[in-house]
Tab-separated table of C-alpha atoms in Angstrom:
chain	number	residue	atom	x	y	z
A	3	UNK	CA	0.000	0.000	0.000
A	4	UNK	CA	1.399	3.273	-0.717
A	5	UNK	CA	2.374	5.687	2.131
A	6	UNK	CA	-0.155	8.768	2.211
A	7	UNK	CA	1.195	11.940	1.484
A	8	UNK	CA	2.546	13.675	4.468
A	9	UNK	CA	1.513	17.718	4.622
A	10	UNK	CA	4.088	19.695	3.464
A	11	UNK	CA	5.812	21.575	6.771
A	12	UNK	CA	4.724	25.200	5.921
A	13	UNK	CA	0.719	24.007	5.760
A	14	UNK	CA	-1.183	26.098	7.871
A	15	UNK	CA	-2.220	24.045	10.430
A	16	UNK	CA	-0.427	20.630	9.616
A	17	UNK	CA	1.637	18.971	11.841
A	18	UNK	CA	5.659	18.900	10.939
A	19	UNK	CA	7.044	15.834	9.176
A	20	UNK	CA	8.885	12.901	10.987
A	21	UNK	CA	9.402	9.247	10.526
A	22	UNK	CA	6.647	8.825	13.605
A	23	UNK	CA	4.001	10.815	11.508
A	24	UNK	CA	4.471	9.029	8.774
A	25	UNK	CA	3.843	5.154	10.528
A	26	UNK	CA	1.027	7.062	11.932
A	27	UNK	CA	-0.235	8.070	8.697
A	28	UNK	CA	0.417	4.308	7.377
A	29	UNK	CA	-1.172	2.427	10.558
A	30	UNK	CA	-4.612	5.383	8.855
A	31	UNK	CA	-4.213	4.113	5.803
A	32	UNK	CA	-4.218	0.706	6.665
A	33	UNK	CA	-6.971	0.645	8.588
A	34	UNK	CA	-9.558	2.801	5.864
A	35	UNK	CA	-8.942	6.304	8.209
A	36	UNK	CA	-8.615	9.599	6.991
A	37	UNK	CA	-7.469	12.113	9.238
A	38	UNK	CA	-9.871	15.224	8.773
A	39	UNK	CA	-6.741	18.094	9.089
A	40	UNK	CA	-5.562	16.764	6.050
A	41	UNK	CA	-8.583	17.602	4.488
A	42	UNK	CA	-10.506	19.914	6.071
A	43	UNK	CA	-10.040	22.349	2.856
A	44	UNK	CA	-12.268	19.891	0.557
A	45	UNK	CA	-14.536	18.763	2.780
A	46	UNK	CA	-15.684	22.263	4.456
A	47	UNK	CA	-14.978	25.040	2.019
A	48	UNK	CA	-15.884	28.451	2.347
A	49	UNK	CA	-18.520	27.928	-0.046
A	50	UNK	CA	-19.800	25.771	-2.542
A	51	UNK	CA	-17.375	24.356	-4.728
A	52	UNK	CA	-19.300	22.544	-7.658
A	53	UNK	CA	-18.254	19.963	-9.984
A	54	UNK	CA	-20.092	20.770	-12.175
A	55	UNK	CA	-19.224	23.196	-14.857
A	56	UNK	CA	-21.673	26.300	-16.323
A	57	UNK	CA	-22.418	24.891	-20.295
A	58	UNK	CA	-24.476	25.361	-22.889
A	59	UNK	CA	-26.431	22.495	-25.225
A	60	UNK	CA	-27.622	24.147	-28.641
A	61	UNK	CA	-31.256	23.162	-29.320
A	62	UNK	CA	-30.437	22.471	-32.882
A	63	UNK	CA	-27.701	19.969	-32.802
A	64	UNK	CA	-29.608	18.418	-29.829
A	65	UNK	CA	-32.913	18.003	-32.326
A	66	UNK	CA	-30.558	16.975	-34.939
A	67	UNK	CA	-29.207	14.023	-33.508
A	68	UNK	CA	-32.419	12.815	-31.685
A	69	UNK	CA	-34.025	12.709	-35.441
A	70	UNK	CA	-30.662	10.469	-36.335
A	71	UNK	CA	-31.495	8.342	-33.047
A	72	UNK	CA	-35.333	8.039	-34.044
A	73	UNK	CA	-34.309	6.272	-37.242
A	74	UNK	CA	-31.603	4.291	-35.657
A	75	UNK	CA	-33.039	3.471	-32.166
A	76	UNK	CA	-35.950	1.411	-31.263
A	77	UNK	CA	-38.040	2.121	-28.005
A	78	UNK	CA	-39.242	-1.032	-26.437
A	79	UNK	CA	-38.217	-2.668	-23.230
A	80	UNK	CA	-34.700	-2.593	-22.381
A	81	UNK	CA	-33.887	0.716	-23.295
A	82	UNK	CA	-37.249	1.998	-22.243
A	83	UNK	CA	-37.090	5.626	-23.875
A	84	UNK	CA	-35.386	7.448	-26.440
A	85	UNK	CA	-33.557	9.898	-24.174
A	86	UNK	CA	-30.154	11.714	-24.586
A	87	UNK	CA	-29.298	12.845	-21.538
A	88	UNK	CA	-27.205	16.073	-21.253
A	89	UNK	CA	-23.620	15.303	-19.694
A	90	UNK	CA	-21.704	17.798	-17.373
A	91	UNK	CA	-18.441	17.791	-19.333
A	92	UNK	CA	-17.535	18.332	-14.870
A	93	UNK	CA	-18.828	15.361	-13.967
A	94	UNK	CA	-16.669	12.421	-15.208
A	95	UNK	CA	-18.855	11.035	-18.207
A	96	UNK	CA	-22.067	10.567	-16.102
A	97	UNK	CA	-25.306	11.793	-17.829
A	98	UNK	CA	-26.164	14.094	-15.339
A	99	UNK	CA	-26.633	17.760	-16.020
A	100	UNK	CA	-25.669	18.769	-11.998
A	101	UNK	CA	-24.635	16.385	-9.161
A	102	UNK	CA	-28.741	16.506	-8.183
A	103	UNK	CA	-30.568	17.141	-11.775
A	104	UNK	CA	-31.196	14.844	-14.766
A	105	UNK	CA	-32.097	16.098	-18.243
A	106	UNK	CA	-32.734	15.074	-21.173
A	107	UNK	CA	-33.959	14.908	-24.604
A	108	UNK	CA	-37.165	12.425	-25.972
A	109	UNK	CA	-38.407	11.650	-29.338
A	110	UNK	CA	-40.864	9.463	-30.178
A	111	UNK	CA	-42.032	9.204	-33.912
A	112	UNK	CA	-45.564	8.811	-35.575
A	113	UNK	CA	-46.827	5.576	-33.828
A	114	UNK	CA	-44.551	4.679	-31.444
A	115	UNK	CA	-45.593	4.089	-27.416
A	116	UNK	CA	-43.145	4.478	-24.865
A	117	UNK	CA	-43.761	1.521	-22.510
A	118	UNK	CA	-44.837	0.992	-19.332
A	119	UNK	CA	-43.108	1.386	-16.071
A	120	UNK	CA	-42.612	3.243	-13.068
A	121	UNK	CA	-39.482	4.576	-10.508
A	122	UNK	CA	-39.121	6.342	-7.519
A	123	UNK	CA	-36.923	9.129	-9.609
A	124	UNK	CA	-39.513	12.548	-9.601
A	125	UNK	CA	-39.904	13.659	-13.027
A	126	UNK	CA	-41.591	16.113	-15.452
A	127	UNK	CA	-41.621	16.858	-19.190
A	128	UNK	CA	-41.584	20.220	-20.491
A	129	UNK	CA	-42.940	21.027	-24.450
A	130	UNK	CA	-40.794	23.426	-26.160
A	131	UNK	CA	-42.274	22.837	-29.149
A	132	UNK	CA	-44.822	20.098	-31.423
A	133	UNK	CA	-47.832	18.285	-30.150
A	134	UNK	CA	-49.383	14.653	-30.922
A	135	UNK	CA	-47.945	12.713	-27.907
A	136	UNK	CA	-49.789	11.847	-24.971
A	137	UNK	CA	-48.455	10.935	-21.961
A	138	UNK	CA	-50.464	8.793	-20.218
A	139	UNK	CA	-49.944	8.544	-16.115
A	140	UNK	CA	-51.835	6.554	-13.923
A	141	UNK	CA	-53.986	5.671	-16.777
A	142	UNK	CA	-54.638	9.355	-17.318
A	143	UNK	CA	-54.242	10.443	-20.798
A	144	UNK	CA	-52.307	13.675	-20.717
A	145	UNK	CA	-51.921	15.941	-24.081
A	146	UNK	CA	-48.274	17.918	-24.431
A	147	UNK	CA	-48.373	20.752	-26.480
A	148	UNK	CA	-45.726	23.836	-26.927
A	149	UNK	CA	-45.428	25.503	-23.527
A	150	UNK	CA	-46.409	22.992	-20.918
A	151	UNK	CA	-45.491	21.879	-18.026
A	152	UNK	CA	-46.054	18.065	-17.044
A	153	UNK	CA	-45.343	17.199	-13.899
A	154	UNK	CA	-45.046	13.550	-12.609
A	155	UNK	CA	-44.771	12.575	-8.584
A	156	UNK	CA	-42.228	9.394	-7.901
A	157	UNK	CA	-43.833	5.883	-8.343
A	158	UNK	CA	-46.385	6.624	-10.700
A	159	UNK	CA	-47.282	4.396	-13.372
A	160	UNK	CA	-46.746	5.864	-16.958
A	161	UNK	CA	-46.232	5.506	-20.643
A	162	UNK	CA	-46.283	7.562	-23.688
A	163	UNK	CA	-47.737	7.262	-26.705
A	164	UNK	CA	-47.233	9.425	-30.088
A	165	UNK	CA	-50.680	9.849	-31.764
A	166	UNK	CA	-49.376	12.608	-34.869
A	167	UNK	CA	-47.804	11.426	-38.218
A	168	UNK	CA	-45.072	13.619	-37.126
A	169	UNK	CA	-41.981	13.062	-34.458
A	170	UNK	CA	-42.014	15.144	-31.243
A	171	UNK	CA	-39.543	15.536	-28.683
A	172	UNK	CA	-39.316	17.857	-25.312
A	173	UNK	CA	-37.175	17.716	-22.823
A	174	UNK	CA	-37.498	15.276	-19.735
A	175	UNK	CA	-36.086	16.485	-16.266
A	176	UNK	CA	-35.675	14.081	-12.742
A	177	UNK	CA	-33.787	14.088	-9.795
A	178	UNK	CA	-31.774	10.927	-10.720
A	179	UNK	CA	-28.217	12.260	-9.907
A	180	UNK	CA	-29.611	13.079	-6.153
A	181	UNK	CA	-31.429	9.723	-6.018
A	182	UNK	CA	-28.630	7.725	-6.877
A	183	UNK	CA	-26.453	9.930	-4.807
A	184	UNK	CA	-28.377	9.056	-1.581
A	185	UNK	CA	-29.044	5.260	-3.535
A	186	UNK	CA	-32.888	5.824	-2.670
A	187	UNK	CA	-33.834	4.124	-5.966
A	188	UNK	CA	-36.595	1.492	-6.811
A	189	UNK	CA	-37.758	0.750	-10.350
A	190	UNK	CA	-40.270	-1.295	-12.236
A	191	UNK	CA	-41.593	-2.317	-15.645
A	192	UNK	CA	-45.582	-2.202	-15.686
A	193	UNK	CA	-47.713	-3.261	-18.734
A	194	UNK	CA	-46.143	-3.724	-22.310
A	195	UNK	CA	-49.124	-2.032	-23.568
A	196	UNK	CA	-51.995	0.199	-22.901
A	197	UNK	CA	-55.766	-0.227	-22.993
A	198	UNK	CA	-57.567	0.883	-25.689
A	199	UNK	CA	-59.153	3.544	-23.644
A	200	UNK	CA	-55.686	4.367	-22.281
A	201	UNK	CA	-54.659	5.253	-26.098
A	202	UNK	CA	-57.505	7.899	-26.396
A	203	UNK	CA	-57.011	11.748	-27.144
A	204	UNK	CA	-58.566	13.616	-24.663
A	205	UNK	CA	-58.352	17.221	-25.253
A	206	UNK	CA	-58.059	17.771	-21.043
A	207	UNK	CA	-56.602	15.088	-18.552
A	208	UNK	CA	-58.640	13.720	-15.705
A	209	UNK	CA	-56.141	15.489	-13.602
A	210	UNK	CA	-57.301	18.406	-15.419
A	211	UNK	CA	-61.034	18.472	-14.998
A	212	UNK	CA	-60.537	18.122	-10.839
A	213	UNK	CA	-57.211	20.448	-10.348
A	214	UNK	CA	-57.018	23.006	-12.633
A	215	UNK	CA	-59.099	25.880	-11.779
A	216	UNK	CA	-57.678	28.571	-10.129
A	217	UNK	CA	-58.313	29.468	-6.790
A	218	UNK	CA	-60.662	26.187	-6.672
A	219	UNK	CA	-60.013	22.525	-5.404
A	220	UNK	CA	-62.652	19.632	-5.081
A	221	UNK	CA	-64.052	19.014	-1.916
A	222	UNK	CA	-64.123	15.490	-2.449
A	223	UNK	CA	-59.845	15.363	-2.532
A	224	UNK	CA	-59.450	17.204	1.004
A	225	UNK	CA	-56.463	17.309	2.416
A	226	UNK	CA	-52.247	17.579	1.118
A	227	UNK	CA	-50.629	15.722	-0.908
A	228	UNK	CA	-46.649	14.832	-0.709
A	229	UNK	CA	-46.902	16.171	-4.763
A	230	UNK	CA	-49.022	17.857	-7.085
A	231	UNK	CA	-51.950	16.121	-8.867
A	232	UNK	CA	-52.290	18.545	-11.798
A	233	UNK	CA	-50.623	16.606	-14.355
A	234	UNK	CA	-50.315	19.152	-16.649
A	235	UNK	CA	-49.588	23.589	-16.228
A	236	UNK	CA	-50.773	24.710	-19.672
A	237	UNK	CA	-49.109	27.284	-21.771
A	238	UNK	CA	-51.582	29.388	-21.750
A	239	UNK	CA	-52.260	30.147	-17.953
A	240	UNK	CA	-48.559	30.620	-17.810
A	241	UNK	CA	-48.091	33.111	-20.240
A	242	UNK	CA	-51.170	34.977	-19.213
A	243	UNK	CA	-49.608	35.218	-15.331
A	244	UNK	CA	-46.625	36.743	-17.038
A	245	UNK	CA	-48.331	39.214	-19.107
A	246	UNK	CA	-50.117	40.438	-16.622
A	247	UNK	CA	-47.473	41.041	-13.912
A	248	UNK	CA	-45.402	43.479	-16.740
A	249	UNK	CA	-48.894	45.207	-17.412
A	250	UNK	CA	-49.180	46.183	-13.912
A	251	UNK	CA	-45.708	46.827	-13.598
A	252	UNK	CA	-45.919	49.158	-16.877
A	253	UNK	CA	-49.190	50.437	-14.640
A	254	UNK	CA	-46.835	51.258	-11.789
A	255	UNK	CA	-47.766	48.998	-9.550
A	256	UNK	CA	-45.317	45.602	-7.816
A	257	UNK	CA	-45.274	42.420	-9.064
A	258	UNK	CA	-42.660	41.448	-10.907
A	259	UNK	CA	-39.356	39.655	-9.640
A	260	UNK	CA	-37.124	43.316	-10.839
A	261	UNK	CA	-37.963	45.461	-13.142
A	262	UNK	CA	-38.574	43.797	-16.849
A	263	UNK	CA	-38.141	40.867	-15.262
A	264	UNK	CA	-41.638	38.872	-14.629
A	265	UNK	CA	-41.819	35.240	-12.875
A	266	UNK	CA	-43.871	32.608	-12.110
A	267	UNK	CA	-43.572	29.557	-9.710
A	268	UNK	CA	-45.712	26.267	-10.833
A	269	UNK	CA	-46.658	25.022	-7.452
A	270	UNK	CA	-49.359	22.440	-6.035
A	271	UNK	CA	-53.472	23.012	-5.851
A	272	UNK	CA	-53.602	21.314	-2.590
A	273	UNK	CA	-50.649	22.952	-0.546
A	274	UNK	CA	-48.986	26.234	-2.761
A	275	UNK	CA	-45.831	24.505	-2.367
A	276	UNK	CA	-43.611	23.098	-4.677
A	277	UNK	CA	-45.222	20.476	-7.769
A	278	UNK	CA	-42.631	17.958	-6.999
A	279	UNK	CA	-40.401	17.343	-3.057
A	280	UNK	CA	-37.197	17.913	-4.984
A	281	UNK	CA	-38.100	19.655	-8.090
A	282	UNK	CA	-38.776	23.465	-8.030
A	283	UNK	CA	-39.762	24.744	-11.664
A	284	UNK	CA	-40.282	28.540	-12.335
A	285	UNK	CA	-41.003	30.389	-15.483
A	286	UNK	CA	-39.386	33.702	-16.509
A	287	UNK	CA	-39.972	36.676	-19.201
A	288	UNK	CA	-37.733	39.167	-19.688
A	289	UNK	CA	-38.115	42.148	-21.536
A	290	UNK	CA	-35.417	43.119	-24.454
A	291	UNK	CA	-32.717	44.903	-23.220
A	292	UNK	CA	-33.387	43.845	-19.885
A	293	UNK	CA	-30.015	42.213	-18.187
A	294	UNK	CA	-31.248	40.489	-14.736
A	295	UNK	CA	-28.990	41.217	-11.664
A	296	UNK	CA	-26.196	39.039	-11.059
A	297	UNK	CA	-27.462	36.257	-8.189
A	298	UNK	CA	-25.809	33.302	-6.364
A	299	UNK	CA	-27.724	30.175	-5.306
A	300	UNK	CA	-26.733	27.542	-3.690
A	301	UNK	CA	-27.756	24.479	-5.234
A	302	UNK	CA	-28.282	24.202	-9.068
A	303	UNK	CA	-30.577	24.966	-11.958
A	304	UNK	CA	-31.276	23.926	-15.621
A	305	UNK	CA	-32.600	26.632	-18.056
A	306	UNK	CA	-34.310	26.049	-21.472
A	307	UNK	CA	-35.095	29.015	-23.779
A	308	UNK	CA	-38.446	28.624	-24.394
A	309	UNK	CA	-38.670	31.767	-27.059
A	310	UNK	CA	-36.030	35.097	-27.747
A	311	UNK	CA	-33.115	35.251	-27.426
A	312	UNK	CA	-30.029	36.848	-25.648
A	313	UNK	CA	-26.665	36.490	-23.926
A	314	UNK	CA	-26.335	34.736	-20.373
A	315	UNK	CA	-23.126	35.046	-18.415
A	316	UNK	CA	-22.689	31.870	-15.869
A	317	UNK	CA	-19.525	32.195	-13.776
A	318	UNK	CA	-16.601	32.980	-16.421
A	319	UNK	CA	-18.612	31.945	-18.974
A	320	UNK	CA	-21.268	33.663	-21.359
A	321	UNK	CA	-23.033	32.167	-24.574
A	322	UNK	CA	-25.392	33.742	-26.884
A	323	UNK	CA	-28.678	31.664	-26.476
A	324	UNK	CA	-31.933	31.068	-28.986
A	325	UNK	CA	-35.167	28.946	-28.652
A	326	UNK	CA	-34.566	25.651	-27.396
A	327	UNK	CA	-30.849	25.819	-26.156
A	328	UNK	CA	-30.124	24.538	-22.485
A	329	UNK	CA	-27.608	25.879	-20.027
A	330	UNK	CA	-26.563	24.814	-16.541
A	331	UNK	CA	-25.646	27.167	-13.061
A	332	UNK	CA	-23.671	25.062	-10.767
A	333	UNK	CA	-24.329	25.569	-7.125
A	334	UNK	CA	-22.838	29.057	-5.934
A	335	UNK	CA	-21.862	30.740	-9.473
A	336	UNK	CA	-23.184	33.959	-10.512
A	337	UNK	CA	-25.836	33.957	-13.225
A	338	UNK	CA	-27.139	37.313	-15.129
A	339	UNK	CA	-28.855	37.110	-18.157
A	340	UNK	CA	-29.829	39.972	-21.211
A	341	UNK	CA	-32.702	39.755	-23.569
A	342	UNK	CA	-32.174	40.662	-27.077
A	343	UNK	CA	-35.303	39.366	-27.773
A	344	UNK	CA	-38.011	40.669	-30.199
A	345	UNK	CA	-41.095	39.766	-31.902
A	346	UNK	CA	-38.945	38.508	-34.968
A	347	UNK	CA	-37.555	35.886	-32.674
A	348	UNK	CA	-40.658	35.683	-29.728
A	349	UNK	CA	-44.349	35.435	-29.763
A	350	UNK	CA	-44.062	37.664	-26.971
A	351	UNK	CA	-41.893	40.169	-27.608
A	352	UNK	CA	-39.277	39.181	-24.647
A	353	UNK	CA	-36.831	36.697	-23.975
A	354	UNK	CA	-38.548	33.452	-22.496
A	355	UNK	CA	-36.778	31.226	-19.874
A	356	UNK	CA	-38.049	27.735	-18.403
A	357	UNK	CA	-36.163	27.013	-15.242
A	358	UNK	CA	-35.706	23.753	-12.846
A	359	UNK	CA	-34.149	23.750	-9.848
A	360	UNK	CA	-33.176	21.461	-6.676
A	361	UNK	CA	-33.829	23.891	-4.831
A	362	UNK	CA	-36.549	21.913	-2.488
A	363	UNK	CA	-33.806	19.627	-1.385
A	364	UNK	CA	-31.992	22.383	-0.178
A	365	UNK	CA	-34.990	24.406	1.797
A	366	UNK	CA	-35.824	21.044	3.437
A	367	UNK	CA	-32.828	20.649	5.182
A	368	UNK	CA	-31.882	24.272	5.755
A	369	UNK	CA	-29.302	24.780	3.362
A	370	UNK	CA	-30.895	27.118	0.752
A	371	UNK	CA	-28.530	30.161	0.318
A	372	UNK	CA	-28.374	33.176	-2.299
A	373	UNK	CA	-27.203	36.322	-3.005
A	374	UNK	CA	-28.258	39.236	-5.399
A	375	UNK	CA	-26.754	42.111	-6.590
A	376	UNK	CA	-22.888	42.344	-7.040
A	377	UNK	CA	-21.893	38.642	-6.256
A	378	UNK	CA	-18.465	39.104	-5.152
């Protein structure tokens, strides 16, 4: 076994070098020890230190390749989905987009079902474009069009099934990294197909018809629940909550997160708290010219641009972005972003941002941190 290395004699802190420190340090070493003042700088840091690396994934090579993979890859059991994960080129080759966050591109062509099954891994799709899949949960048929939000709690049965005589993909989001971090993780592979009445097009989920009026829950479903049971935040109550908070700030009056910047939480009908226990997802609009403050956060996030465009400056790092692309924020680096959006490039005029977070993890057990303004 090789001796450890012994702290060089000037180390703050470390003790000075001698033969008896070092058969110390072997009689550690062979019995699996590590002595903490050795490394007391990795372990407790001033602050976050992430793996992870700020990147950007361009929408249009991403698309690209999944139409290569459609042609090229079937989906049936054993590989389950057609998903491309994005890989932190910090994190060693694992397809994980932060130590706690899984993402990913699907595609499913005309015809095709996704199969069966079900995992303990929380999950959501979001629609940045296309329509004709359903996603069928619980035995809920669910429609995805351009702008929502699908949310899906941990353990639920689901499938998907592509209905159009055209391919769609979106992107696919989970806390897989944190799950297999803590090694929390059950799986299992439910039917190999779906019921006729399963494979239906329903304009509105189930989910739908109960949960999603505003302001308005059925008394028959009293009580919380650990996650949401809207299955899907439509595009259209979204971008009407964001219109409206720049109309009353062009009105003079509060509402939006700074000025030119509006944003909107999806949360649960039966608690106002988060749609998934470790899975935060916000919404933002920016207005052009607009450049957001530079914040801190501890903990990590996943952007898509869901219309616009603009220039976003993570840490040292700052990419022009347009519809589709993806970028990551490690835990503790700054983040500012500018909207050069316009109505050639936005139905709305402003830079459009789709954001998911771990940030639930961190509230729960005390550790959510952040700073705005100059993050030095």
């Amino acid at each position: 076994m090789t001796d450890p290395a012994i702290p060089a004699p000037d180390a703050p802190g470390q003790p000075l070098p001698s033969p008896e420190l070092a058969d110390l340090y072997r009689g550690f070493d062979k019995e699996q020890l590590v002595p903490l003042w050795t490394e007391i700088g990795e372990l407790m840091p001033a602050h976050p230190r992430s793996r992870a690396q700020p990147h950007r994934w361009s929408w249009r090579e991403l698309l690209g390749l999944a139409e290569r993979a459609g042609t090229l890859v079937p989906v049936g059991r054993g590989g389950e989905r057609r998903a491309i994960a994005l890989a932190n080129p910090g994190l060693g080759g694992m397809p994980f987009a932060t130590p706690t966050l899984w993402a990913a591109i699907q595609y499913l062509m005309p015809g095709e079902d996704a199969p069966e099954h079900r995992h303990t891994q929380n999950a959501f799709r979001f629609v940045v474009e296309g329509e004709g899949v359903w996603t069928v949960v619980e035995g809920d048929p669910v429609p995805m069009r351009r702008g929502d939000f699908l949310p899906q709690p941990g353990w639920s049965l689901h499938a998907h099934h592509n209905a159009a005589t055209t391919p769609m993909a979106w992107i696919d989001g989970l806390d897989i990294p944190f799950q297999c971090g803590i090694e929390s993780q059950f799986f299992e592979f439910g039917r190999d197909r779906l019921d006729a009445a399963e494979r239906t097009t329903p304009a509105r989920s189930r989910s739908e018809h109960l949960w999603s009026h505003p302001g308005l829950r059925p008394v028959s479903k009293p009580g919380p629940t650990a996650a949401t049971p809207l299955l899907c935040y439509r595009w259209e109550h979204t971008d009407a909550a964001l219109t409206d908070q720049l109309r009353l700030e062009h009105d003079g009056d509060p509402g939006t997160l700074e000025p030119g910047h509006a944003a909107v939480r999806y949360v649960s009908p039966t608690t106002g708290a988060d749609v998934l226990p470790t899975i935060r997802a916000e919404f933002h609009r920016i207005v052009r010219g607009v450049e957001t403050a530079p914040r801190r956060e501890a903990g990590s996030s996943v952007y898509q641009v869901f219309d616009g465009s603009g220039s976003v400056t993570v840490g040292q790092e700052t990419w022009r972005v347009a519809r589709g692309d993806l970028f990551v924020v490690p835990s503790w680096q700054p983040l500012s972003i500018r909207s050069e959006a316009s109505a050639s490039d936005s139905d709305s005029g402003a830079l459009d941002l789709f954001q998911f977070t771990d940030a639930p993890i961190f509230e729960a057990l005390g550790l959510a941190r952040s700073t705005e303004g100059d993050p030095r």
